[in-house]
PDB file of C-alpha atoms in Angstrom:
ATOM      1  CA  UNK A   1     -41.241  14.611  17.294  1.00  0.00           C
ATOM      2  CA  UNK A   2     -39.324  17.821  16.509  1.00  0.00           C
ATOM      3  CA  UNK A   3     -37.715  17.826  19.949  1.00  0.00           C
ATOM      4  CA  UNK A   4     -36.436  14.283  19.476  1.00  0.00           C
ATOM      5  CA  UNK A   5     -35.194  15.119  15.984  1.00  0.00           C
ATOM      6  CA  UNK A   6     -33.378  18.204  17.303  1.00  0.00           C
ATOM      7  CA  UNK A   7     -31.844  16.174  20.135  1.00  0.00           C
ATOM      8  CA  UNK A   8     -30.559  13.585  17.658  1.00  0.00           C
ATOM      9  CA  UNK A   9     -29.061  16.304  15.464  1.00  0.00           C
ATOM     10  CA  UNK A  10     -27.414  17.919  18.484  1.00  0.00           C
ATOM     11  CA  UNK A  11     -25.881  14.580  19.529  1.00  0.00           C
ATOM     12  CA  UNK A  12     -24.619  14.000  15.994  1.00  0.00           C
ATOM     13  CA  UNK A  13     -23.021  17.467  15.853  1.00  0.00           C
ATOM     14  CA  UNK A  14     -21.332  16.864  19.198  1.00  0.00           C
ATOM     15  CA  UNK A  15     -19.927  13.548  17.978  1.00  0.00           C
ATOM     16  CA  UNK A  16     -18.772  15.148  14.738  1.00  0.00           C
ATOM     17  CA  UNK A  17     -16.891  17.807  16.736  1.00  0.00           C
ATOM     18  CA  UNK A  18     -15.278  15.090  18.862  1.00  0.00           C
ATOM     19  CA  UNK A  19     -14.278  13.210  15.705  1.00  0.00           C
ATOM     20  CA  UNK A  20     -12.740  16.394  14.297  1.00  0.00           C
ATOM     21  CA  UNK A  21     -10.627  16.799  17.447  1.00  0.00           C
ATOM     22  CA  UNK A  22      -9.514  13.166  17.265  1.00  0.00           C
ATOM     23  CA  UNK A  23      -8.573  13.582  13.604  1.00  0.00           C
ATOM     24  CA  UNK A  24      -6.455  16.627  14.461  1.00  0.00           C
ATOM     25  CA  UNK A  25      -4.687  14.585  17.156  1.00  0.00           C
ATOM     26  CA  UNK A  26      -4.332  11.760  14.646  1.00  0.00           C
ATOM     27  CA  UNK A  27      -2.659  14.102  12.178  1.00  0.00           C
ATOM     28  CA  UNK A  28      -0.286  15.386  14.840  1.00  0.00           C
ATOM     29  CA  UNK A  29       0.824  11.835  15.605  1.00  0.00           C
ATOM     30  CA  UNK A  30       1.660  11.314  11.949  1.00  0.00           C
ATOM     31  CA  UNK A  31       3.548  14.594  11.781  1.00  0.00           C
ATOM     32  CA  UNK A  32       5.419  13.905  15.015  1.00  0.00           C
ATOM     33  CA  UNK A  33       6.354  10.377  14.004  1.00  0.00           C
ATOM     34  CA  UNK A  34       8.179  11.638  10.954  1.00  0.00           C
ATOM     35  CA  UNK A  35      10.107  14.137  13.105  1.00  0.00           C
ATOM     36  CA  UNK A  36      10.658  11.976  16.192  1.00  0.00           C
ATOM     37  CA  UNK A  37      14.032  10.840  17.375  1.00  0.00           C
ATOM     38  CA  UNK A  38      15.289   7.329  16.732  1.00  0.00           C
ATOM     39  CA  UNK A  39      14.556   5.924  20.175  1.00  0.00           C
ATOM     40  CA  UNK A  40      13.225   2.436  20.687  1.00  0.00           C
ATOM     41  CA  UNK A  41      10.167   3.562  22.671  1.00  0.00           C
ATOM     42  CA  UNK A  42       8.941   6.356  20.380  1.00  0.00           C
ATOM     43  CA  UNK A  43       7.581   4.080  17.626  1.00  0.00           C
ATOM     44  CA  UNK A  44       5.854   1.834  20.154  1.00  0.00           C
ATOM     45  CA  UNK A  45       4.235   4.752  21.940  1.00  0.00           C
ATOM     46  CA  UNK A  46       3.143   6.223  18.614  1.00  0.00           C
ATOM     47  CA  UNK A  47       1.645   2.900  17.534  1.00  0.00           C
ATOM     48  CA  UNK A  48      -0.220   2.594  20.834  1.00  0.00           C
ATOM     49  CA  UNK A  49      -1.695   6.083  20.561  1.00  0.00           C
ATOM     50  CA  UNK A  50      -2.405   5.540  16.857  1.00  0.00           C
ATOM     51  CA  UNK A  51      -4.328   2.342  17.625  1.00  0.00           C
ATOM     52  CA  UNK A  52      -6.228   3.948  20.470  1.00  0.00           C
ATOM     53  CA  UNK A  53      -7.236   6.984  18.417  1.00  0.00           C
ATOM     54  CA  UNK A  54      -8.207   4.772  15.477  1.00  0.00           C
ATOM     55  CA  UNK A  55     -10.509   2.761  17.710  1.00  0.00           C
ATOM     56  CA  UNK A  56     -12.045   5.880  19.265  1.00  0.00           C
ATOM     57  CA  UNK A  57     -12.674   7.431  15.853  1.00  0.00           C
ATOM     58  CA  UNK A  58     -14.275   4.230  14.548  1.00  0.00           C
ATOM     59  CA  UNK A  59     -16.543   4.017  17.605  1.00  0.00           C
ATOM     60  CA  UNK A  60     -17.639   7.623  17.233  1.00  0.00           C
ATOM     61  CA  UNK A  61     -18.300   7.129  13.513  1.00  0.00           C
ATOM     62  CA  UNK A  62     -20.446   4.104  14.360  1.00  0.00           C
ATOM     63  CA  UNK A  63     -22.432   6.253  16.810  1.00  0.00           C
ATOM     64  CA  UNK A  64     -22.898   8.969  14.180  1.00  0.00           C
ATOM     65  CA  UNK A  65     -24.150   6.339  11.740  1.00  0.00           C
ATOM     66  CA  UNK A  66     -26.692   5.109  14.295  1.00  0.00           C
ATOM     67  CA  UNK A  67     -27.804   8.665  15.055  1.00  0.00           C
ATOM     68  CA  UNK A  68     -28.142   9.369  11.335  1.00  0.00           C
ATOM     69  CA  UNK A  69     -30.287   6.273  10.899  1.00  0.00           C
ATOM     70  CA  UNK A  70     -32.435   7.237  13.891  1.00  0.00           C
ATOM     71  CA  UNK A  71     -32.807  10.772  12.553  1.00  0.00           C
ATOM     72  CA  UNK A  72     -34.014   9.414   9.204  1.00  0.00           C
ATOM     73  CA  UNK A  73     -36.425   7.075  10.961  1.00  0.00           C
ATOM     74  CA  UNK A  74     -37.718   9.943  13.089  1.00  0.00           C
ATOM     75  CA  UNK A  75     -38.223  12.071   9.988  1.00  0.00           C
ATOM     76  CA  UNK A  76     -40.199   9.288   8.254  1.00  0.00           C
ATOM     77  CA  UNK A  77     -42.680   8.917  11.103  1.00  0.00           C
TER      78      UNK A  77
END
């Protein structure tokens, strides 16, 4: 039981680190968009990356939520 619990915690920490990296990238997009030149393609590229990162962050948060639930279930048994 402890091994499974530790494995779940390790997976959750790994996902949390990945989310942190995505959030840093997310912040850089916001900072760069305010300083970008007025080209027609820059806003579209920024929106594409923004959407992609948003989706990736949401998916990773969903996985963390599942791992958290499984960790609680493991602890209760």
